[in-house]
XYZ file of C-alpha atoms in Angstrom:
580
model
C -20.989 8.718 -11.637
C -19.385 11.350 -9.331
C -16.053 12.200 -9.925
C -13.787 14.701 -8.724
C -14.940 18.378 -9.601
C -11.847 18.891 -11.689
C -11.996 17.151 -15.578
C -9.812 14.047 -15.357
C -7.935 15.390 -18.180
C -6.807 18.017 -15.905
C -6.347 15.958 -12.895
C -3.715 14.162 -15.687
C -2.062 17.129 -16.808
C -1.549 18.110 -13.138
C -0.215 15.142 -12.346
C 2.231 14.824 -15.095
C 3.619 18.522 -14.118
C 4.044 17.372 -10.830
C 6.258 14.622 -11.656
C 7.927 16.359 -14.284
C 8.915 18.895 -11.793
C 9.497 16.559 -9.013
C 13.437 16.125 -9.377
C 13.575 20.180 -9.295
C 10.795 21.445 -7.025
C 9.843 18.817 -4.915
C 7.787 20.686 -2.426
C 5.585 21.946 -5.759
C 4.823 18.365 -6.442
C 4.088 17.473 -2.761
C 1.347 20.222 -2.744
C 0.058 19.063 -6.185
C -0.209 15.146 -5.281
C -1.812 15.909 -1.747
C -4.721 18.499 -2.952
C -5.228 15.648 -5.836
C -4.996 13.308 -3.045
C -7.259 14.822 -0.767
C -10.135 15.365 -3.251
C -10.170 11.687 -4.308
C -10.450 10.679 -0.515
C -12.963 13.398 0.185
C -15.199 12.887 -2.771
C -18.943 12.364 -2.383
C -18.901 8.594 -3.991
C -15.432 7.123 -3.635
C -14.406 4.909 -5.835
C -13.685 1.231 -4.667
C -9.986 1.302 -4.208
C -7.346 -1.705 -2.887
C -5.805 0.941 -0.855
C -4.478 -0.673 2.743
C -6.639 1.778 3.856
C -6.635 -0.328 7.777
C -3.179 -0.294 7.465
C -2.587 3.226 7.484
C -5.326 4.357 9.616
C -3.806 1.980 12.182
C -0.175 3.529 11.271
C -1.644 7.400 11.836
C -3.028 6.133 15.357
C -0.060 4.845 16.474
C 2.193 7.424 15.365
C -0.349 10.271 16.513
C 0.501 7.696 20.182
C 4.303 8.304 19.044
C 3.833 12.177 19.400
C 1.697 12.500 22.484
C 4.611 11.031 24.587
C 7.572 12.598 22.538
C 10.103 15.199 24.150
C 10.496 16.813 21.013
C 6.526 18.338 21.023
C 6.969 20.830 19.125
C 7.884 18.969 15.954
C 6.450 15.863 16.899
C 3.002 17.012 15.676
C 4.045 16.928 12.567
C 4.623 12.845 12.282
C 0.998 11.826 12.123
C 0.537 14.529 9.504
C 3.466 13.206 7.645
C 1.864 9.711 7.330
C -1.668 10.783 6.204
C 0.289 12.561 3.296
C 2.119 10.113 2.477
C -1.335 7.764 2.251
C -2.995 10.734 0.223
C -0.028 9.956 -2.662
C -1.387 6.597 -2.783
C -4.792 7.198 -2.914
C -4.197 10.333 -5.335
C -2.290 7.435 -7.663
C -4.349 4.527 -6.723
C -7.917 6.766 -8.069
C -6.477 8.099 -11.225
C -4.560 4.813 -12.642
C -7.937 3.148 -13.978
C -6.538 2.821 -17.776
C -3.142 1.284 -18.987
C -2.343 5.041 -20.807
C -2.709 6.459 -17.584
C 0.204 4.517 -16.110
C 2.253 4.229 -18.934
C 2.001 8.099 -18.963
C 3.162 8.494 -15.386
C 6.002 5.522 -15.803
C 7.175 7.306 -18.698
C 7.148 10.906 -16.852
C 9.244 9.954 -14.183
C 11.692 7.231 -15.658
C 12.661 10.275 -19.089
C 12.847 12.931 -16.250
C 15.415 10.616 -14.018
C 17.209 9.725 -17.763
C 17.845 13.588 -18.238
C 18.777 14.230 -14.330
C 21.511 11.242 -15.240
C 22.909 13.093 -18.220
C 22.777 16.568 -16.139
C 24.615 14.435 -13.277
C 27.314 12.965 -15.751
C 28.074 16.410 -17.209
C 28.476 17.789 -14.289
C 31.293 15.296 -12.577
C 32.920 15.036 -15.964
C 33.065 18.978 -16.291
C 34.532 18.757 -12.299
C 31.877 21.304 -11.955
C 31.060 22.196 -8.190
C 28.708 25.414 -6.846
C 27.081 25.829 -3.641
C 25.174 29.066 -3.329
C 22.396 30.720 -1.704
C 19.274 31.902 -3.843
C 16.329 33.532 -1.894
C 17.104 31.354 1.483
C 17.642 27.628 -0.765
C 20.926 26.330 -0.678
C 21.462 24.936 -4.684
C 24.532 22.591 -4.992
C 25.738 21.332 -7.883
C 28.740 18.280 -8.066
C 30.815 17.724 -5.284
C 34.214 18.066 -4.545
C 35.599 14.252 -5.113
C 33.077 14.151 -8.667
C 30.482 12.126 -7.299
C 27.211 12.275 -9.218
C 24.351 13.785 -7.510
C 22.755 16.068 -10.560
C 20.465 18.270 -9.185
C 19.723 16.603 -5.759
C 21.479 17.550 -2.784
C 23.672 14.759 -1.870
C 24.943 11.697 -4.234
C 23.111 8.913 -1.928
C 19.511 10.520 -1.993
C 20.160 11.071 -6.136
C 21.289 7.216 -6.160
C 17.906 6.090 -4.114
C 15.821 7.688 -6.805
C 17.594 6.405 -9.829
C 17.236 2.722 -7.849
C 13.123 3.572 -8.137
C 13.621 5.353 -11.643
C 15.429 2.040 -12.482
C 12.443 -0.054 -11.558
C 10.420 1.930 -14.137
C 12.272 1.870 -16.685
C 12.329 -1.916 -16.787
C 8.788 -1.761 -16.860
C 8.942 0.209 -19.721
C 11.162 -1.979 -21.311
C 8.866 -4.895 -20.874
C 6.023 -2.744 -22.286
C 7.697 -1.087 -25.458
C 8.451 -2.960 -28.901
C 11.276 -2.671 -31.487
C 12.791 1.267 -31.489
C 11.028 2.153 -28.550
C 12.516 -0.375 -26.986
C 15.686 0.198 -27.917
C 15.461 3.708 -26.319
C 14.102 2.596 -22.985
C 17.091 0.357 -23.122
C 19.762 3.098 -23.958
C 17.846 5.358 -21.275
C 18.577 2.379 -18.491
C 21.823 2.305 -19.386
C 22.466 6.326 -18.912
C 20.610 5.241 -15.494
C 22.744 2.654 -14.135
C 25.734 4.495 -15.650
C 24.963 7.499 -13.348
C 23.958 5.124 -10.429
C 27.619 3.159 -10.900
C 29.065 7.127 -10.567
C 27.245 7.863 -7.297
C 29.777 6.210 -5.653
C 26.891 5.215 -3.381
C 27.564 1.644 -1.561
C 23.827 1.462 -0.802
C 22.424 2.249 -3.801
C 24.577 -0.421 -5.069
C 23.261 -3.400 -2.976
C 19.689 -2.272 -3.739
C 19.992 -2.334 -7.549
C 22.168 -5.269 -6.958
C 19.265 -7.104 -4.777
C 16.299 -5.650 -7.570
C 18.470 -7.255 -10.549
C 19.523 -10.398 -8.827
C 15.112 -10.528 -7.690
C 13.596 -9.621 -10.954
C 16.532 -12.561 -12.898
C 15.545 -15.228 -10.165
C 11.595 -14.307 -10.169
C 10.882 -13.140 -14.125
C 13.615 -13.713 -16.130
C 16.963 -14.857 -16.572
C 17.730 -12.810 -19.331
C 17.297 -9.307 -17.675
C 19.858 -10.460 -14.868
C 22.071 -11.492 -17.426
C 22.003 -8.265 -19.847
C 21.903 -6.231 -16.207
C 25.166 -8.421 -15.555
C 26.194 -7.330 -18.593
C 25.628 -3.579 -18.562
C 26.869 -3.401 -15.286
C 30.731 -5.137 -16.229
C 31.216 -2.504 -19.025
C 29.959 0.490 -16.558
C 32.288 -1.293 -13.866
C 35.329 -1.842 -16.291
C 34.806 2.082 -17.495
C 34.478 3.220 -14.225
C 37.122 1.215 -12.335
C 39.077 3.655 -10.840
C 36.319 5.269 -9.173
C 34.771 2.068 -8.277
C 37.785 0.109 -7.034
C 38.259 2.111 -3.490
C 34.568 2.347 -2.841
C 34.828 -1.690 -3.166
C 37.674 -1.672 -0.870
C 35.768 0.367 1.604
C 33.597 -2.601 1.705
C 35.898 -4.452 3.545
C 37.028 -2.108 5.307
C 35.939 -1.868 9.024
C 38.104 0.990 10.460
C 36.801 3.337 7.220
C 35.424 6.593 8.537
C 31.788 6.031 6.717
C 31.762 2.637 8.199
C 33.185 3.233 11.404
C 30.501 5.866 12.240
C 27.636 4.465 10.772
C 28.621 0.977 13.205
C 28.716 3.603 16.467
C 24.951 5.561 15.188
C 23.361 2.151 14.836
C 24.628 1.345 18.572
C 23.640 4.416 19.544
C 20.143 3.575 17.897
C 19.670 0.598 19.364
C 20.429 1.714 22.948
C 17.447 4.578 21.765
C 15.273 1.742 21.127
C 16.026 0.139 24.110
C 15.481 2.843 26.360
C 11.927 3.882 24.893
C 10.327 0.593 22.936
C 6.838 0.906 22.167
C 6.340 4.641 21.107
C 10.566 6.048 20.967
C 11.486 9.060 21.545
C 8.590 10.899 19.166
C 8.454 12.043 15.669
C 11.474 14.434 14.654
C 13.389 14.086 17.979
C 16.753 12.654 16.815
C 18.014 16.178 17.402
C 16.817 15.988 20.804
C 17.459 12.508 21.878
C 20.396 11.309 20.078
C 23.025 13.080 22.333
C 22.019 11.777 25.572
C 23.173 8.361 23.628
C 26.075 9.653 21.004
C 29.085 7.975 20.955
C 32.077 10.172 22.043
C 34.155 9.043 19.786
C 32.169 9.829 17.221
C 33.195 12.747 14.770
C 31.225 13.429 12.249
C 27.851 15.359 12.757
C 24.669 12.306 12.716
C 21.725 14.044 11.518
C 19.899 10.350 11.192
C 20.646 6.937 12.026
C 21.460 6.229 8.419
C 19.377 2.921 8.805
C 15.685 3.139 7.614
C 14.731 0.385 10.369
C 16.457 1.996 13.518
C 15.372 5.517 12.751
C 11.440 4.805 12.947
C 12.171 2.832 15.658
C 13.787 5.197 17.791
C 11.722 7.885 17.082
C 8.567 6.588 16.482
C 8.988 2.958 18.350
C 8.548 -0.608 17.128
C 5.294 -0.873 17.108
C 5.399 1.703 14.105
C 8.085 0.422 12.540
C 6.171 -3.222 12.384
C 2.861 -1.852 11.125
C 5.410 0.291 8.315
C 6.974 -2.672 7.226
C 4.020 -4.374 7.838
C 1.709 -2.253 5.534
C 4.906 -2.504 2.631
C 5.173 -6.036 2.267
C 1.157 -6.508 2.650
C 0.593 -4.735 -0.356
C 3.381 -6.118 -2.665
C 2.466 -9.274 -1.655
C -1.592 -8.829 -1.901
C -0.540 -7.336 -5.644
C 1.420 -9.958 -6.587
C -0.911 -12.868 -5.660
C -3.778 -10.585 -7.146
C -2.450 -10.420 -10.595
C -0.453 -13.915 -10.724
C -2.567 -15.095 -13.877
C -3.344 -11.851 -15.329
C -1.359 -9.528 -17.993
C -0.267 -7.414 -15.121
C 2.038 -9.794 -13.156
C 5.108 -9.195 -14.733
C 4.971 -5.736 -14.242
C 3.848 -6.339 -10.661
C 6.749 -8.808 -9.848
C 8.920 -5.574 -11.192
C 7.272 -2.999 -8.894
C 7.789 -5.346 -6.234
C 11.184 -6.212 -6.516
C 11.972 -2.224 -7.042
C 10.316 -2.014 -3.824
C 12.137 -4.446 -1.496
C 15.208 -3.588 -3.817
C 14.423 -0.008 -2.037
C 13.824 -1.043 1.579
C 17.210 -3.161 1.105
C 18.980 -0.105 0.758
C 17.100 1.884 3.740
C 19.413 -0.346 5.804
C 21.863 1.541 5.706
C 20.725 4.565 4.851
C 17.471 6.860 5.987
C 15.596 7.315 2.669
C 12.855 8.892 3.921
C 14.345 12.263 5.370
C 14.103 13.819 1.305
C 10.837 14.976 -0.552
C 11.822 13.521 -3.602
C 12.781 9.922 -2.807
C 9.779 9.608 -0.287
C 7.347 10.995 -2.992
C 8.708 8.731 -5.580
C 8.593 5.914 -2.950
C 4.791 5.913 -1.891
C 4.077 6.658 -5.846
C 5.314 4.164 -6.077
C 2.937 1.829 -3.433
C -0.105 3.940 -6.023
C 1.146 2.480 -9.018
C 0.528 -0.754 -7.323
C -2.954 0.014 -5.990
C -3.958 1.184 -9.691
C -2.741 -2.347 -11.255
C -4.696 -3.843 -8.712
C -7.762 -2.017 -9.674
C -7.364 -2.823 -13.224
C -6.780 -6.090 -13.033
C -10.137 -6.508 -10.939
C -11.825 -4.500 -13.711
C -10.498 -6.717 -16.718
C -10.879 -9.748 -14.391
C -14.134 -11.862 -15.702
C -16.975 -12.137 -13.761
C -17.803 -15.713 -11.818
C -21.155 -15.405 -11.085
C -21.262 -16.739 -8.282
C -23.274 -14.998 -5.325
C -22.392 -15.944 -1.501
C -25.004 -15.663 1.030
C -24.196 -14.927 4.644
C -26.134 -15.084 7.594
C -25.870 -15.230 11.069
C -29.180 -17.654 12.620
C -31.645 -19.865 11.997
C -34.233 -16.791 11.593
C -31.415 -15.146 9.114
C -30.920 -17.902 7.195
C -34.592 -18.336 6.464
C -34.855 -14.762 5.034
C -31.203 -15.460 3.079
C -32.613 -18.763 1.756
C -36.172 -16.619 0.763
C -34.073 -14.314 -1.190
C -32.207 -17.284 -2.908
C -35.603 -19.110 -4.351
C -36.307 -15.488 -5.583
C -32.916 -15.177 -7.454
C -33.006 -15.456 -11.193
C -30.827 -18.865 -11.108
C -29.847 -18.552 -14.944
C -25.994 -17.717 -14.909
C -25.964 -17.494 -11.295
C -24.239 -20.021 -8.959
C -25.583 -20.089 -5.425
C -23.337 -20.617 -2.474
C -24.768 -20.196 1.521
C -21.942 -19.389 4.067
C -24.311 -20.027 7.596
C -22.222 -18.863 10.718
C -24.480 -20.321 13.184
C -26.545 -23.687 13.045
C -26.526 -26.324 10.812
C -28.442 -23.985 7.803
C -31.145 -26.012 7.427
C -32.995 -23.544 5.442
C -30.256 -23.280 3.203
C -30.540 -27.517 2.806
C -33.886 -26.696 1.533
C -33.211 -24.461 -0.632
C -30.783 -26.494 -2.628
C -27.704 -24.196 -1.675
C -24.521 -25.965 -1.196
C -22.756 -25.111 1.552
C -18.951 -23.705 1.787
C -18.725 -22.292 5.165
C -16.506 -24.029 7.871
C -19.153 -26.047 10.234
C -19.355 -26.676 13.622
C -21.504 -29.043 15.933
C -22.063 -26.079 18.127
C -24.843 -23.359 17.691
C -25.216 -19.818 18.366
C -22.569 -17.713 19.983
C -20.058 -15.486 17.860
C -18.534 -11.674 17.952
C -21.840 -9.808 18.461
C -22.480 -6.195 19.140
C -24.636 -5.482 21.840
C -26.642 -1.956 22.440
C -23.899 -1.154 25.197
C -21.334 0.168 22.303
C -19.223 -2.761 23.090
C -18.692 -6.172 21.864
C -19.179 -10.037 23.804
C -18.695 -13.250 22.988
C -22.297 -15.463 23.761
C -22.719 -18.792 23.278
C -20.314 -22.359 24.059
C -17.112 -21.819 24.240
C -15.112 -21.841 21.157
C -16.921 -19.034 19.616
C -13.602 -16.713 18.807
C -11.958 -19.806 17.340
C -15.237 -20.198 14.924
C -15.243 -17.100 14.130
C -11.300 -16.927 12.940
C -12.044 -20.077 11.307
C -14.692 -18.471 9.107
C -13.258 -15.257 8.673
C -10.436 -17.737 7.371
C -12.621 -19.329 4.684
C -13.857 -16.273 3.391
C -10.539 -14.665 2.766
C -10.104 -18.471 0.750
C -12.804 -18.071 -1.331
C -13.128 -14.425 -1.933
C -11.498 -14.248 -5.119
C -14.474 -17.225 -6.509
C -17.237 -14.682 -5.404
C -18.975 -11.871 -7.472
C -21.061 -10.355 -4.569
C -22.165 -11.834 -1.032
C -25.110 -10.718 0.348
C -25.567 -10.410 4.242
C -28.586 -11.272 6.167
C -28.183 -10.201 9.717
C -26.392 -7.785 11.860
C -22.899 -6.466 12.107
C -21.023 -9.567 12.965
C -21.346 -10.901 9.453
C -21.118 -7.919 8.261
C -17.888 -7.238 9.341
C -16.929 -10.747 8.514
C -17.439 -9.487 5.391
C -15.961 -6.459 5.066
C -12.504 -7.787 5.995
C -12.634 -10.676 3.835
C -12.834 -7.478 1.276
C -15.702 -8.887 -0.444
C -18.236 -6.448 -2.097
C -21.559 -7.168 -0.359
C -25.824 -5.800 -0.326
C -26.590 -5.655 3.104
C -30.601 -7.029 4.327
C -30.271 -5.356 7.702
C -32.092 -6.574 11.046
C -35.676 -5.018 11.211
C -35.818 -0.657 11.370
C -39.236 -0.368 11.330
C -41.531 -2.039 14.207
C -40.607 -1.155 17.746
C -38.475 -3.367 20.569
C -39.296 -4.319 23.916
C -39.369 -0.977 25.005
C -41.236 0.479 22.593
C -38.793 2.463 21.434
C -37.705 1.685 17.126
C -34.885 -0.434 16.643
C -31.737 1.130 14.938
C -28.736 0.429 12.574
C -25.625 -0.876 15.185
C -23.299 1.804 15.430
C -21.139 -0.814 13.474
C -23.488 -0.999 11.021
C -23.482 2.293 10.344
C -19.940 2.589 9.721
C -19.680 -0.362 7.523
C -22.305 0.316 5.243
C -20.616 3.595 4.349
C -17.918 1.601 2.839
C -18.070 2.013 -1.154
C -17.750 -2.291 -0.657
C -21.374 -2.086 0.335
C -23.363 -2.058 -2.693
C -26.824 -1.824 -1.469
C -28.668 -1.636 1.447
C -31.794 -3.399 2.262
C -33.898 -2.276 5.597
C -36.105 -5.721 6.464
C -39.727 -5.297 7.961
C -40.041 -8.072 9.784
C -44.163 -7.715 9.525
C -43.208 -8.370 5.616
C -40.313 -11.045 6.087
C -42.410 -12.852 8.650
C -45.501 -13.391 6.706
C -43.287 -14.358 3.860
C -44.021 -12.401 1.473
C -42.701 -13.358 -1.567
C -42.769 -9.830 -3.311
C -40.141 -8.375 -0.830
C -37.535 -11.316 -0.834
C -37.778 -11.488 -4.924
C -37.260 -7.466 -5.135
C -34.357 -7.926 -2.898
C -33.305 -10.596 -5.192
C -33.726 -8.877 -8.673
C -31.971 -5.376 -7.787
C -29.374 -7.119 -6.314
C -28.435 -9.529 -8.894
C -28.265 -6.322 -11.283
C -25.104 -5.336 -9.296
C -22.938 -9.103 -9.920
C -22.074 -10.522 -13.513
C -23.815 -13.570 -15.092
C -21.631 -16.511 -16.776
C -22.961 -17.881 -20.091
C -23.933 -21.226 -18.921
């Protein structure tokens, strides 16, 4: 099995140093997570991930569109790399998490590190400590002038975003540890929310506010009441910080609230003006005074709302694919691991998450290292649950096959006869035709079907696609790609007889698949060999493709058995068997 080149002991030790470091030297850790990162993408046999890997290559296109038409070009370039960084963190995550130490390792790392940056914090306001100095060009601040803690990070909101993620993990850990362990995690969340209550940070507030109130309605009752708990006593100890900041609330003439009412106007007007693509990637500097309020005094170096500032600079089709690609994966985790040992700790990942994106509206949480490293860490925690969840999930043994024609479905149904039936369940998914061969063949059918034959999504050798056939075909085709998504979860491994159309079918139903292509060997009409689809091509890289099968139609015609019961043997070595 290839791996990366570097021992995965190593890739774990470099991984822990990078979040160990992350609260101090955040940039270290960036460069750390994206070489990791990039070596899992780039390596020779990739391992099958859940990664929203569409998702993000459709996010990098559109904000690569973003930049082309920005006025700020010369920082603009930068967005699109920004993105496919941010997906290397999740794939760096997603390919190392494959064993429950692994995570708990990580979880650990980062939730003990954010524990001591609390203590460091709460020392520091206590003491009424506050530096600002220069040290080889990098401005190091510690405190701030009304005792607000912010630790080590450079402003008290961005230190209360992280301890809103660190607080996520740390209930995790609490659901994971027993007895004195425990007990520790426990006292640790407490030094958490403590330093979280002293941030002063309204923001921060709501989103550990909107995580507690999430994880009490969705897991358990009793968190939300010993959070309701914990957070009285921190409130009661606390109250004469936290009293005005509550005020402030209500407060619409107050300076913070005043301004951050005339930015999101200003925002909106941005959004507005330039819809689809903004104003380009890193162009608020650029854009925002042509739209600034006049009244406006204090110095707006974002929108301080998540939701307007990718839509003004990078447009709304960006900011629906962001949000978009966020809540896809939460919610494809969630329903993934619903019945497994893993949901609780999904549901808590989850709600840490939209607990997080609650608080990016009023605030711009991804302008600092640190918070957005944490954040899309975060989204690879996720991705690794998922993959062990699918690895400790059993096997059903039940094999789909998928074809696209009367011709295709006799070769499928060939291949079925030939399949050792012992522990096996046989299902036949026809797209087109009644699948007469399949009737034959004693397969029970569980595709969608139609009256109508023939027609579809079908590649042609132009490079482009057409719809043949009655009319109808896209609807038939939604509907199927419909049922497959249903019943993916009940199938070990579908195997595809016919060209790229059921291929792809197949590919984003996310169903692991062997592949009996369409014939390489004898020549067409032109006497020229017939070749893999472009499409093809492309798909069958995918590490979702199992095998590949090239069909001779000299052998497939003549039905010969021996070809159709290799095809059948190999591939049933790559799904699980049920004890009957």
């Amino acid at each position: 099995m290839a791996t990366s080149s570097l021992p995965r002991d190593r890739v774990g030790a470099w991984l822990q140093a990078a979040f160990g470091a992350l609260p101090l030297v955040s940039v270290l850790s960036a460069l750390v997570l994206l070489v990791l990162g990039a070596r899992a993408a780039f390596t020779r046999r990739p391992k099958l991930l859940p990664l929203p890997t569409k998702s993000f290559t459709l996010l990098v296109i559109l904000v690569a569109c973003a930049a082309v038409g920005s006025v700020a070009p010369a920082v603009s370039w930068a967005g699109p790399l920004l993105f496919a960084a941010y997906f290397l963190v999740v794939w760096a995550l997603g390919r190392y998490i494959d064993r429950p130490a692994r995570l708990w390792a990580i979880v650990a790392n980062v939730f003990w590190g954010a524990v001591l940056s609390s203590v460091v914090g709460i020392g520091i306001a206590m003491a009424h400590l506050h530096v600002d100095t220069q040290f080889m060009g990098v401005l190091i601040r510690l405190g701030t002038p009304d005792d607000r803690v912010a630790s080590v990070f450079y402003h008290p909101n961005i230190f209360s975003g992280y301890l809103l993620l660190a607080t996520g993990l740390g209930l995790m850990l609490l659901l994971q540890r027993r007895h004195l362990a425990r007990a520790a995690v426990g006292a640790g969340l407490a030094v958490v929310l403590l330093a979280q209550l002293m941030t002063s940070c309204r923001s921060g507030w709501i989103g550990t506010l909107v995580l507690g109130l999430l994880i009490g309605v969705l897991l358990d009752r009793r968190a939300l009441a010993w959070m309701t708990l914990g957070g009285g006593i921190g409130v009661s100890a606390c109250w004469s910080m936290v009293l005005p900041r509550l005020q402030t609330l209500l407060e619409p003439r107050f300076g913070s609230n005043l301004h951050r009412r005339m930015v999101w106007e200003s925002a909106c007007q941005m959004i507005a003006a330039r819809p689809w693509f903004g104003w380009g990637p890193g162009s608020w500097s650029v854009a925002y005074p042509r739209f600034e309020n006049p009244e406006i005094v204090e110095v707006m170096p974002h929108a301080h709302n998540l939701y307007l500032m990718i839509g003004a600079e990078y447009g709304l089709l960006v900011l629906v694919a962001l949000v978009g690609t966020f809540v896809s994966l939460v919610v494809k985790a969630i329903l993934e691991t619903r019945h497994g040992r893993w949901s609780r700790h999904v549901t808590i990942l989850g709600c840490t998450i939209v607990g997080y994106l609650v608080l990016g509206a009023f605030d711009f949480i991804l302008t600092e290292g640190r918070n957005s490293i944490l954040f899309f860490s975060m989204m690879g925690l996720l991705v690794g649950v998922r993959r062990m969840a699918r690895a400790e999930r059993p096997g059903t043994g039940t094999i789909c096959f998928i074809s696209n024609g009367p011709g295709e479905d006799e070769v499928a149904a060939s291949i079925a006869r030939s399949w050792p039936r012992k522990g096996y369940r046989l299902r036949a998914f026809p797209l087109d035709g009644s699948g007469l061969a399949y009737h034959r063949a004693g397969l029970p059918m569980v595709a969608p079907m139609r009256p109508e034959a023939g027609g579809g999504l079908t590649p042609h050798g132009t490079g482009f696609f057409r719809f043949t056939g009655v009319p109808g075909s896209l609807l038939r085709t939604w509907e199927q790609f419909r049922a497959l998504r249903k019943l993916r979860a009940s199938f070990d491994l579908a195997v595809i007889v016919g060209n790229a159309r059921p291929l792809l079918l197949a590919h984003l139903a996310d169903i692991p698949f062997v592949f009996v292509g369409r014939a390489v060997s004898d020549p067409d009409r032109t006497g020229r060999p017939t070749m893999f689809h472009w499409l093809d091509r492309l798909l069958l890289r995918h590490p979702r493709c199992r095998a590949v099968y090239p069909r001779d139609p000299a052998m497939v015609s003549s039905g010969d058995p021996g070809h159709s019961g290799h095809i059948a043997a190999d591939a049933a070595s790559l799904a699980t068997p049920i004890e009957d």
